Coordinates of C-alpha atoms and ligand atoms in Angstrom, one line a residue:
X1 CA 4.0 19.4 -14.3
X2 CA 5.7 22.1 -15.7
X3 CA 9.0 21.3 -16.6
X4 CA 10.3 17.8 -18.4
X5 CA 10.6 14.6 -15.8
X6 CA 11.5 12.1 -18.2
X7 CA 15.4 10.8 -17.8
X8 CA 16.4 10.8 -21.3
X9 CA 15.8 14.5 -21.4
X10 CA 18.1 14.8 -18.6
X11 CA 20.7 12.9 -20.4
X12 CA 20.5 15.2 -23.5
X13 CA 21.0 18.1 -21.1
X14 CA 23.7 16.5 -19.3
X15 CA 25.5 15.8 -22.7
X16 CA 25.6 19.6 -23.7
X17 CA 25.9 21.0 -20.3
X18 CA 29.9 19.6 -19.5
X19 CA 31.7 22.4 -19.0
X20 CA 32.6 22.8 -15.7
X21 CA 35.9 21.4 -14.5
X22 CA 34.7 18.5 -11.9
X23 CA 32.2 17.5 -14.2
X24 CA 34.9 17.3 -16.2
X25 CA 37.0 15.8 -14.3
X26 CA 34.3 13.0 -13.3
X27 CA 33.6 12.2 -17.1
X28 CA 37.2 11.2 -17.9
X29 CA 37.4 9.1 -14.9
X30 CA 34.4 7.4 -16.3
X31 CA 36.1 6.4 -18.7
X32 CA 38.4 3.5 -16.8
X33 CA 35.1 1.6 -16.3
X34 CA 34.2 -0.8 -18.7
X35 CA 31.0 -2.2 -16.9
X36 CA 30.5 -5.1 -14.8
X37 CA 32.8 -7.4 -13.0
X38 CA 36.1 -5.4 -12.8
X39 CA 37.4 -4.7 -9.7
X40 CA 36.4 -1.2 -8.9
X41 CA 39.2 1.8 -9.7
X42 CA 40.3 3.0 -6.3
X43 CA 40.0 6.1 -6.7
X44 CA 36.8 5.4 -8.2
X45 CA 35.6 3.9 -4.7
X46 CA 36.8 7.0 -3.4
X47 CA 34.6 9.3 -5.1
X48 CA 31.7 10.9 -4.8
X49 CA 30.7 11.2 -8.3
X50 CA 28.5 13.8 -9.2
X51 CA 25.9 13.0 -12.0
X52 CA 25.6 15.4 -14.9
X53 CA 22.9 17.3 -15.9
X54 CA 20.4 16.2 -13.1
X55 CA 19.8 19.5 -12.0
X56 CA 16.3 20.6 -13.0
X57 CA 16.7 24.7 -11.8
X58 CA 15.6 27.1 -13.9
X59 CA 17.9 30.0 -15.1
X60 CA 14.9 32.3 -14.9
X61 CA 14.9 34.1 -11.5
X62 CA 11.0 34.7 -10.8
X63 CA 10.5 31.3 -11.9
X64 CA 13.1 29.8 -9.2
X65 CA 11.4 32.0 -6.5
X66 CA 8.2 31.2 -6.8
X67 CA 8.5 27.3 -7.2
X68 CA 11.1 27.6 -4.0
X69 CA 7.7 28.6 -2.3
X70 CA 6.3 25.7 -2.4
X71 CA 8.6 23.1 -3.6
X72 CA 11.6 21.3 -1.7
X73 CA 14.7 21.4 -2.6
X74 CA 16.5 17.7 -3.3
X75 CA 20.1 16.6 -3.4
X76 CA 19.8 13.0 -4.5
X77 CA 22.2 10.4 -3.7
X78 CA 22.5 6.5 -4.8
X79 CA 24.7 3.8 -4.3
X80 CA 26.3 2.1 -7.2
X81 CA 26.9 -1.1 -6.4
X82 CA 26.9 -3.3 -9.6
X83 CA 26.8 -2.7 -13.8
X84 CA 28.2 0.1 -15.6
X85 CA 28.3 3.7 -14.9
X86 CA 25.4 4.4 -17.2
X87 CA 22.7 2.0 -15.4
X88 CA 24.0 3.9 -11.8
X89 CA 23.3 7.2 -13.7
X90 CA 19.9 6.4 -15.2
X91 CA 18.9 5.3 -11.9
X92 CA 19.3 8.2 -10.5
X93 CA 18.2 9.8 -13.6
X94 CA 15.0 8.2 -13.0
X95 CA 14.9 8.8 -9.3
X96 CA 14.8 12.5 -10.8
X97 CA 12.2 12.2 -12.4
X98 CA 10.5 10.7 -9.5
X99 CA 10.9 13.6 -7.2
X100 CA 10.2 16.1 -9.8
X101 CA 7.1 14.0 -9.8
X102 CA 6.6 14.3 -6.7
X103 CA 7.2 18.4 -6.5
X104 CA 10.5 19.2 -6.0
X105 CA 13.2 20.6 -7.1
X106 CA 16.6 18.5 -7.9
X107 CA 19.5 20.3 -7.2
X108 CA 22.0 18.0 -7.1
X109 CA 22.9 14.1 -7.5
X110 CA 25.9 12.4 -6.2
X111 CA 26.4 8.2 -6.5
X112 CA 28.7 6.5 -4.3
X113 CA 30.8 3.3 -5.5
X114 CA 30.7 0.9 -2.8
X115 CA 29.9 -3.1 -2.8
X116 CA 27.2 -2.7 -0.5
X117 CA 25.4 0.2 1.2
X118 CA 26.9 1.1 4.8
X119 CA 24.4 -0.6 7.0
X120 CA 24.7 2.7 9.2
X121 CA 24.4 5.5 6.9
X122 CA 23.9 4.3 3.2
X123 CA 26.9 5.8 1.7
X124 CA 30.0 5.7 3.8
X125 CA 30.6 8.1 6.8
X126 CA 32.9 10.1 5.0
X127 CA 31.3 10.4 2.2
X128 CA 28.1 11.6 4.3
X129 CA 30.1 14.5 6.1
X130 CA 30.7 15.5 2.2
X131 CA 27.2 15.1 1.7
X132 CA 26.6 17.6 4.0
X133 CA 28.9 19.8 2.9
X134 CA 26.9 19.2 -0.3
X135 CA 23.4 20.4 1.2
X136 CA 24.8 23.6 2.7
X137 CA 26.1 24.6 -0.9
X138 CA 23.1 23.7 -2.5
X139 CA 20.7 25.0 -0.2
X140 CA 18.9 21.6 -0.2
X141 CA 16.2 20.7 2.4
X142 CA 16.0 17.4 1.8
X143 CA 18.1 14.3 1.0
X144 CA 16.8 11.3 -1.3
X145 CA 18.2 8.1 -1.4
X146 CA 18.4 5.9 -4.2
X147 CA 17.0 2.3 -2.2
X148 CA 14.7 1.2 0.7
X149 CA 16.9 2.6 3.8
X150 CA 16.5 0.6 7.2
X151 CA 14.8 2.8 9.5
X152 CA 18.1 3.3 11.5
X153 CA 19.9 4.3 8.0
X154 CA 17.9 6.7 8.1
X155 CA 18.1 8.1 11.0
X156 CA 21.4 7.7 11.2
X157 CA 21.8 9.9 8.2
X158 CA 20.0 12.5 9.0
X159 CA 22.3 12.9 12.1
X160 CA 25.0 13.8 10.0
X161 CA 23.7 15.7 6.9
X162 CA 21.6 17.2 9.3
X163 CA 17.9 17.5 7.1
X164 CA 15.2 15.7 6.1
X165 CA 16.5 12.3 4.4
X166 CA 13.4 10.1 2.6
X167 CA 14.1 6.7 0.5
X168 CA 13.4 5.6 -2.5
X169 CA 10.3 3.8 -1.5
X170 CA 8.8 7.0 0.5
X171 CA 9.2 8.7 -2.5
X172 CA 7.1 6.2 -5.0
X173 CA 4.7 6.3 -1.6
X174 CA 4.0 9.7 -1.9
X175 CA 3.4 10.0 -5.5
X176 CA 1.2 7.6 -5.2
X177 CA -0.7 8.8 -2.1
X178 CA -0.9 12.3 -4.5
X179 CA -2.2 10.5 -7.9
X180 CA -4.7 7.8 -6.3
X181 CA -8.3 9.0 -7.3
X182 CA -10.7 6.2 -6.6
X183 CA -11.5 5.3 -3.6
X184 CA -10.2 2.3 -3.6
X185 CA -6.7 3.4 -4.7
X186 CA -6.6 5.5 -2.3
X187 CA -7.7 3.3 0.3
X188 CA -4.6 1.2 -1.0
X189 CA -2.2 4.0 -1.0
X190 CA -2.6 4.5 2.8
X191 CA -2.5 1.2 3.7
X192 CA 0.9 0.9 2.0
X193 CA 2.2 4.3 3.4
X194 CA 0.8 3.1 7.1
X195 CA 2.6 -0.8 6.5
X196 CA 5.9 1.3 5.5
X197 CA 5.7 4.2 8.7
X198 CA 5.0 1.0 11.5
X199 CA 8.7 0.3 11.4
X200 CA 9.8 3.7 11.5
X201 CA 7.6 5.2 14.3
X202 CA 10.5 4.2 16.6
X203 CA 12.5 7.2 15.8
X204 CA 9.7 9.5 15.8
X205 CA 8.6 8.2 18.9
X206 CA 12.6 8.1 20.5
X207 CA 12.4 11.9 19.5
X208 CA 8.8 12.4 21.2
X209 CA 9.8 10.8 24.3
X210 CA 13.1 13.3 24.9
X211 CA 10.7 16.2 24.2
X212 CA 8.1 14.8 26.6
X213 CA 11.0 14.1 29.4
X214 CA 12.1 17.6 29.1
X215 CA 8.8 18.7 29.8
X216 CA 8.3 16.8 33.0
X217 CA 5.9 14.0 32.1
X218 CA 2.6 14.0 34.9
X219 CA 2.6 10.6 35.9
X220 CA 4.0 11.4 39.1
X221 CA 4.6 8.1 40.6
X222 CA 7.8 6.6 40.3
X223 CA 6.2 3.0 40.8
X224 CA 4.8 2.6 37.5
X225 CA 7.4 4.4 35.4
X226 CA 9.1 1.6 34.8
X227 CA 8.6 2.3 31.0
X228 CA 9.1 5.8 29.8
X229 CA 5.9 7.4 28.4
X230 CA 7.7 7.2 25.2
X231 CA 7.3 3.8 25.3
X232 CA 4.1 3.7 26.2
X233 CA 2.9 6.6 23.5
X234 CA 5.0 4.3 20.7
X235 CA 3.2 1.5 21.9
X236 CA -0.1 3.2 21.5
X237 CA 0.1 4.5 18.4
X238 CA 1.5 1.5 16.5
X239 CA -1.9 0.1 17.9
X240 CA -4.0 2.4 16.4
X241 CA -2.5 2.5 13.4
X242 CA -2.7 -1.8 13.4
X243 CA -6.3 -1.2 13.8
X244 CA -6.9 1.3 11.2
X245 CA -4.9 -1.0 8.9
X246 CA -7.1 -3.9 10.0
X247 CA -10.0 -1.8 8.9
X248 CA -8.9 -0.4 5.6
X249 CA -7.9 -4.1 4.6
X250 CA -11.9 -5.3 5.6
X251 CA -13.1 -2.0 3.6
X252 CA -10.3 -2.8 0.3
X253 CA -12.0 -6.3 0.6
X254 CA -15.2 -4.9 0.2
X255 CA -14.4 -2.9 -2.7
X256 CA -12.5 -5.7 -4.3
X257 CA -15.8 -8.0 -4.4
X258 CA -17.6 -4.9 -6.3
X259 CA -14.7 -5.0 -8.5
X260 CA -15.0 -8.7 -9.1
X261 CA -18.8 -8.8 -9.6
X262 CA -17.9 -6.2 -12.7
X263 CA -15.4 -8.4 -13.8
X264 CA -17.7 -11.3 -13.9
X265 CA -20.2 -9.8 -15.7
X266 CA -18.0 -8.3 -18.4
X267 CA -16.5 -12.1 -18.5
X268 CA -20.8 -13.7 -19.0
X269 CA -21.3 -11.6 -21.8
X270 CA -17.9 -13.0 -23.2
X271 CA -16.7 -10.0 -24.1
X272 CA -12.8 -10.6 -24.7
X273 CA -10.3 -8.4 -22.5
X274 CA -6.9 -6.5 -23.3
X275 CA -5.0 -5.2 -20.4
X276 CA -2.2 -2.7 -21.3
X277 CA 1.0 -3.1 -19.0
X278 CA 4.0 -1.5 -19.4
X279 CA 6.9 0.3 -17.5
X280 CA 5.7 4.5 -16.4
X281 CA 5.6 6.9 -19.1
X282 CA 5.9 4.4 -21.4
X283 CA 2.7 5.2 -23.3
X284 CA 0.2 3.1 -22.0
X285 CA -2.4 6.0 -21.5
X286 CA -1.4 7.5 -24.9
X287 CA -2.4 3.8 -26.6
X288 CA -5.3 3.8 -25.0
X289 CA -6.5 7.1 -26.0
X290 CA -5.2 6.2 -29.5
X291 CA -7.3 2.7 -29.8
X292 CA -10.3 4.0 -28.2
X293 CA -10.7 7.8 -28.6
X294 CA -10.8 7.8 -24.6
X295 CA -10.2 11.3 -23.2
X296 CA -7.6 9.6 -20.5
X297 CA -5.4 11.5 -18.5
X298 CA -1.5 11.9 -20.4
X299 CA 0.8 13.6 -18.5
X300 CA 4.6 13.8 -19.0
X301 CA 5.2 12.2 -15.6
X302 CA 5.7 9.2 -14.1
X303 CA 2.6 7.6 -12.7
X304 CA -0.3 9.7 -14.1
X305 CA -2.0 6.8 -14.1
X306 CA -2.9 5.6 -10.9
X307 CA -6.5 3.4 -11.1
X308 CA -7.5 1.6 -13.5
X309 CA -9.4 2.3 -16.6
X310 CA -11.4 0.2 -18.8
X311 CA -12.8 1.3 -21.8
X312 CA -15.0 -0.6 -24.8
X313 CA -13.5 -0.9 -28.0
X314 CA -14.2 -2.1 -31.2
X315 CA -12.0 -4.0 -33.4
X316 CA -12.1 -3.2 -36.9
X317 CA -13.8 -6.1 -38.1
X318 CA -16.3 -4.8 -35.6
X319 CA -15.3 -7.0 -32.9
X320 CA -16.0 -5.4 -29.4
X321 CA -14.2 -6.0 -26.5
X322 CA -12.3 -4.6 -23.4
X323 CA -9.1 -2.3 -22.6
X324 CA -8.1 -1.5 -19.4
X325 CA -5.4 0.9 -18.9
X326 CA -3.1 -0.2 -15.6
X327 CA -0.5 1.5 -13.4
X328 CA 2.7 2.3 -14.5
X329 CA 5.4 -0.7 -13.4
X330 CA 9.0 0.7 -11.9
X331 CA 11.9 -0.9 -10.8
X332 CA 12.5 -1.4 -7.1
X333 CA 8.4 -0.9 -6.8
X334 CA 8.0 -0.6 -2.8
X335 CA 6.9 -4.2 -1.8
X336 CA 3.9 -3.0 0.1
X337 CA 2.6 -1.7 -3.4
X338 CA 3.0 -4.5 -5.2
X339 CA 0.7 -6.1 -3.0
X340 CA -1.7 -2.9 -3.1
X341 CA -1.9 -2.6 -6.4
X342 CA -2.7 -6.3 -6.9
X343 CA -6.2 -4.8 -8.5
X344 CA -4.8 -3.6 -11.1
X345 CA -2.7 -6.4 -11.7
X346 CA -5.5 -8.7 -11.5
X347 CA -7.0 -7.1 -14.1
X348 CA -3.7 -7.8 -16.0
X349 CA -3.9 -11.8 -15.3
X350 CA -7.5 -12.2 -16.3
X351 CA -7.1 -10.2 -19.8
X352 CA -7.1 -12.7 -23.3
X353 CA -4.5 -10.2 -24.2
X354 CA -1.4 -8.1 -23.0
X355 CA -0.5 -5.1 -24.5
X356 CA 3.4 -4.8 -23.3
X357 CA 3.8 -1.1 -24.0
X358 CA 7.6 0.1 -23.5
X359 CA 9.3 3.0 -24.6
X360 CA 11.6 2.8 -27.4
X361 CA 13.0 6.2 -27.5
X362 CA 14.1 5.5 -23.7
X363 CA 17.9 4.8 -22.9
X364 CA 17.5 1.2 -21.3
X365 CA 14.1 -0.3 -23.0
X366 CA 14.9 -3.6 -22.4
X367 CA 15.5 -3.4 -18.7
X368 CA 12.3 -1.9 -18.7
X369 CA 10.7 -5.0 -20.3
X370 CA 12.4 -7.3 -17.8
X371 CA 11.4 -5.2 -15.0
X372 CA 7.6 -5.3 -15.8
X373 CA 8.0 -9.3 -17.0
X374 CA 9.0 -10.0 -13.1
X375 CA 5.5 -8.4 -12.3
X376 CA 3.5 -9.8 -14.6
X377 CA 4.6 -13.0 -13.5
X378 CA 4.5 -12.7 -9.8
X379 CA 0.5 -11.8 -10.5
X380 CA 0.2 -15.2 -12.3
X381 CA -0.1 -13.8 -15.8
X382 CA 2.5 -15.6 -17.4
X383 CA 0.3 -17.7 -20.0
X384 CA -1.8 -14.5 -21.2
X385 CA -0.3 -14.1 -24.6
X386 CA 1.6 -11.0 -24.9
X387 CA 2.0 -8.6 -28.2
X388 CA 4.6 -6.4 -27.3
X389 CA 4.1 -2.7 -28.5
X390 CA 7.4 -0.6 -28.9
X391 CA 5.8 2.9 -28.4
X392 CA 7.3 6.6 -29.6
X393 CA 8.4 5.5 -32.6
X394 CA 8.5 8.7 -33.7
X395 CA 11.2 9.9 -30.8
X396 CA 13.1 6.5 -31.0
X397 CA 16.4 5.9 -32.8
X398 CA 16.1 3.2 -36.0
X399 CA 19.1 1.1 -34.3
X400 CA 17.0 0.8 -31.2
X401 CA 13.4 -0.1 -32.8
X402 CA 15.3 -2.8 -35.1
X403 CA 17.1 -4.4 -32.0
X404 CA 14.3 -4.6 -30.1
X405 CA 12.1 -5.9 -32.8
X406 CA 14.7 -8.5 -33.6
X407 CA 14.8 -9.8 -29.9
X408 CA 10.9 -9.6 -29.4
X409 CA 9.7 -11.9 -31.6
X410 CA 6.1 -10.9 -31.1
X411 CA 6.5 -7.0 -31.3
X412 CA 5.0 -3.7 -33.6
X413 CA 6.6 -0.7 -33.7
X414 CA 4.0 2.4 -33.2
X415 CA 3.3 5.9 -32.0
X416 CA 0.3 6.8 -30.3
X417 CA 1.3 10.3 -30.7
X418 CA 1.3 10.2 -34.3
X419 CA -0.9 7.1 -35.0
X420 CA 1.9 5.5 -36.9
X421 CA 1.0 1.2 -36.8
X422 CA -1.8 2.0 -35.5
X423 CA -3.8 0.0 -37.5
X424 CA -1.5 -2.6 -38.2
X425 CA -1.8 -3.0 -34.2
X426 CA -5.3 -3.0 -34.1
X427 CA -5.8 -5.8 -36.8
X428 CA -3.0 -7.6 -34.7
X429 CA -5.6 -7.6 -31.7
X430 CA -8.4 -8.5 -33.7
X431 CA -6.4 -11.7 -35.2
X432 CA -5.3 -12.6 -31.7
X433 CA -8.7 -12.0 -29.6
X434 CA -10.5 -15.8 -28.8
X435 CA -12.7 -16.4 -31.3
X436 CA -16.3 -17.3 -29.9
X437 CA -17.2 -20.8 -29.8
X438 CA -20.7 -21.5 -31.3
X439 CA -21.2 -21.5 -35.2
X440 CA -24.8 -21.1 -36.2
X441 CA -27.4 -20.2 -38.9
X442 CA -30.3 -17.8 -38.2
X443 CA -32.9 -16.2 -39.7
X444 CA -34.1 -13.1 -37.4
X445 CA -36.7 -11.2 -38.1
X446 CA -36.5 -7.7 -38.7
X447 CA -38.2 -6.7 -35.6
X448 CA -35.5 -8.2 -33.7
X449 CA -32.6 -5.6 -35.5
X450 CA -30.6 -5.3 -32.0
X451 CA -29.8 -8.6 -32.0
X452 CA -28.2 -8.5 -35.6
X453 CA -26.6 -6.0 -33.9
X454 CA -25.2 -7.8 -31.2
X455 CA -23.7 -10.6 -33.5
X456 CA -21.9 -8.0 -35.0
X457 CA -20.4 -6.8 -31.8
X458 CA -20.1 -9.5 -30.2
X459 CA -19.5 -12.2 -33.0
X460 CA -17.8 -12.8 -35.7
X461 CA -20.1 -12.4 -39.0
X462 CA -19.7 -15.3 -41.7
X463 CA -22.5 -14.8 -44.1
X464 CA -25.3 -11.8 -44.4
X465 CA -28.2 -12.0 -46.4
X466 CA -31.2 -9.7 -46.1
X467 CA -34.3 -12.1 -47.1
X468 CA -38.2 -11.3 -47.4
X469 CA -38.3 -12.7 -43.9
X470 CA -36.0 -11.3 -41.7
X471 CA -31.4 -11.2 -42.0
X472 CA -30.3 -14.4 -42.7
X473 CA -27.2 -14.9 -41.0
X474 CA -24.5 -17.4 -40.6
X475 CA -22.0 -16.6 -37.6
X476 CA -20.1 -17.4 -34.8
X477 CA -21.0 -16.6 -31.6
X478 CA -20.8 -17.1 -27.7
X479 CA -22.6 -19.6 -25.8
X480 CA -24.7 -16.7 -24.2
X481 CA -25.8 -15.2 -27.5
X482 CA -26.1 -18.6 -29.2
X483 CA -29.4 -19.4 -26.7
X484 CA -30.8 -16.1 -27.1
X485 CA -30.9 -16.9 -31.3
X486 CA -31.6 -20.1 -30.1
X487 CA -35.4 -19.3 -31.4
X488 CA -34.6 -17.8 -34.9
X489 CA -32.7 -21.3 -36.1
X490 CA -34.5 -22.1 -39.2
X491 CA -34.5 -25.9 -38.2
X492 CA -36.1 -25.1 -34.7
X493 CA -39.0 -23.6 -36.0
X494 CA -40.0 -26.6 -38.2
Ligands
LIG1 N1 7.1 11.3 -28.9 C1 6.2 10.5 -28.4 N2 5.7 10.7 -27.1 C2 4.7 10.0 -26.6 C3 4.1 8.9 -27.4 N3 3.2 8.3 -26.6 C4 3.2 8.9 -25.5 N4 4.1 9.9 -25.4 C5 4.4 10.9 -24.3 O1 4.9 10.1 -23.2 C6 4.4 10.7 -22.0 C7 3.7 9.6 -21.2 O2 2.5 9.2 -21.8 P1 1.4 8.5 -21.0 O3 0.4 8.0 -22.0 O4 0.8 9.3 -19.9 O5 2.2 7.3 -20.4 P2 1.7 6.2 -19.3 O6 2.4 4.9 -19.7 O7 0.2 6.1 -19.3 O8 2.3 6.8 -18.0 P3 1.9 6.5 -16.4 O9 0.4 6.5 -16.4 O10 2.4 7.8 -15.8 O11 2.6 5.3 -16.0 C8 3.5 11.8 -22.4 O12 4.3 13.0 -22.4 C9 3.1 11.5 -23.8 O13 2.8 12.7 -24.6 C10 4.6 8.7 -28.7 O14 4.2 7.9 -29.5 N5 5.6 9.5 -29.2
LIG2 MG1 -1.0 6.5 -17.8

């Protein structure tokens, strides 16, 4: 990624960049809506508002050429149905930033008031001639919608504004099919993309059928033509593809029982877990590098992350235990994902501990929390305690880190770019991990140095003393590592 994708950059932009008349024109309008439950302005309704500042085109001529080569060129387009004007425009802003994620290039970005979408088209008739008119001007290949579209939506609208027209979900489908690296991720990815294309082979196949008609189809007979070979060639494929499903969901079983034998064995040797959730490009990947000195993958765009990690840590007190770096959450998450990425959600619902990472120097941080709350509590996680970590510190404004430490009563302020909190965090996590349940004296001999070792690690130390015989320890540890000492208790051996 060369360029910025996140949406608060484009807001910046957008706030110096308001010189042209309509955008003028647009921003004083804006300024009749107070937020939610007014009756919408008429001439608001009316309106195609454009959105400042989306456009991500460079000024630099050889630049623009060569990334027209290979990426597509996007007009995006949502419907603003409820809240203010700002939660329509970062939603778009963010859809931005999706499809730069994805590779292209945003040209444009237009948001429609209306109380519901058209069930036809999306945004109203009218307003999608306009559209059109929009795409010629731009030079825009493709359309992107701000929502899951019915498959006749979009259809319907690509009729009219005459290119390609994707959704929302296609979108977040796509990046995902492009960022997947395990096998098992991947195997997830198409699954999803396969579950969202079975309900939208129709048009393909509609389209299919008239070019197969024109052709003269060899069937011959007219007895058995009561069905067009469209029909038949839709039917066919949306078997094969239910059969291909059927098989990727026996292989992603397969892979999830190697997944839970791991798990297992991390949970025997009672070594505690921290999942890190948070919303995309909030951090997460950052912290983890930060806590851990893992070289993991930070990108500036959404969804780097894409399987999960887990990586050993060690607490300060010398505590060891697990962090597992997830997927990125996002509102309006395409259902079938949810579901596919289960995994790493799972890993979220098992952890002793939640890292909530969310960006503080983002425009809406607390609709970000909700959004990733509604997750974590689908999966089942809602009584894994949760230390919610207020990331970029460094980047955020003072009014914003104040009211969202007021509000989250279990929160620490940090940057894992500059390490600020850091430590305070890590203390936080060593105060919070379960303490291990066995207490016990020991004498071990000094031949036996690994296990001292492993008391350290995996314990929590009370008393050390090196003796004539071997380290005479007092400690707490877990049941596991209690019967392997089980032997050095002074008592026991008389
Ligand atoms: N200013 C600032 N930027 C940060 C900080 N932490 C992370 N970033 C930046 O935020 C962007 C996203 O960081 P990642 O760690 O990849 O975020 P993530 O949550 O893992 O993102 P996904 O895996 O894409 O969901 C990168 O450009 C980071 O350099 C911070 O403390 N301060
Ligand atoms: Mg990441």
């Amino acid at each position: 990624m060369t360029f910025s994708s996140l949406p608060q950059d484009h807001q910046r932009r957008s706030a110096g960049r308001r010189a042209d008349a309509l955008m003028d024109e647009d921003v004083a309008r804006s300024e009749f809506t107070t937020g939610d439950g007014e009756q919408f302005d008429r001439e608001e309704r009316a309106a195609l508002r454009r959105v400042a500042g989306l456009s991500t085109e460079l000024q630099d001529i050889t630049e623009v050429e060569y990334r027209q080569l290979r990426l597509e060129r996007v007009v995006l387009v949502g419907v603003w149905t409820s809240g203010t004007v700002r939660d329509a425009e970062n939603s778009l802003a963010e859809l931005a930033a999706l499809a730069e994620t994805a590779g292209a290039l945003v040209l444009d970005g237009v948001i429609q008031r209306r109380d519901k979408p058209d069930p036809a088209t999306y945004i109203g008739s009218g307003k999608a001639k306009e559209l059109r008119d929009l795409v010629l001007e731009s030079g825009a290949d493709t359309v992107v919608c701000d929502g899951e579209l019915s498959p006749g939506q979009l259809i319907h609208l690509e009729d009219v504004v005459k290119v390609k027209v994707v959704d929302r979900t296609a979108l977040i489908l796509d990046i995902f099919a492009q960022h997947a690296k395990s096998r098992e991720g991947k195997a997830q990815v198409s699954l999803a993309q396969m579950q969202y294309m079975l309900p939208r082979l129709r048009g393909w196949g509609q389209s299919l059928s008239r070019q197969m008609g024109g052709g003269g189809s060899s069937s011959g007979g007219g007895g058995m033509a009561t069905r067009g070979p469209g029909e038949t060639k839709i039917e066919t494929d949306r078997r094969r593809i239910r059969e291909k499903m059927a098989k990727m969901r026996r292989e992603i079983a397969d892979m999830k029982h190697g997944r839970e034998l791991k798990r297992q064995e991390r949970h025997r040797n009672q070594v505690p877990s921290v999942a890190i959730a948070g919303y995309t490009n909030a951090g997460k990947s950052s912290l983890l590098n930060q806590l851990t000195g893992a070289g993991v993958l930070v990108e500036n765009a959404l969804f780097a992350t894409l399987d999960p990690t887990v990586r050993r840590a060690t607490t300060p007190s010398g505590r060891v235990y697990t962090l597992a770096d997830t997927v990125g959450f996002v509102r309006h998450l395409p259902h079938h994902l949810v579901e596919a990425f289960r995994s790493t959600m799972e890993e979220v619902g098992d952890a002793d501990l939640i890292l909530h990472v969310v960006d503080g120097a983002h425009p809406a941080p607390e609709e970000q929390l909700a959004a990733v709350r509604e997750v974590v509590r689908d999966v089942g996680a809602h009584d894994v305690p949760e230390i919610v970590v207020v990331n970029k510190a460094d980047a955020a404004d003072e009014l914003t880190l104040q009211r969202l430490l007021r509000a989250e009563k279990r929160a620490i302020a940090v940057s894992a770019r500059t390490g600020l909190g850091i430590p305070e965090l890590l203390a936080w996590i060593d105060s919070e991990l379960p303490r291990p349940a066995v207490e016990l004296e020991v004498l071990v001999p000094y031949t036996q140095g690994a296990l001292v070792s492993r008391v350290h690690a995996e314990g929590e130390v009370l008393s050390e003393e090196h003796t004539g015989e071997g380290t005479l320890l007092k400690a707490q540890v877990h049941q596991e590592l209690a019967a392997l000492l089980e032997p050095y208790v002074p008592a026991a051996r008389g």
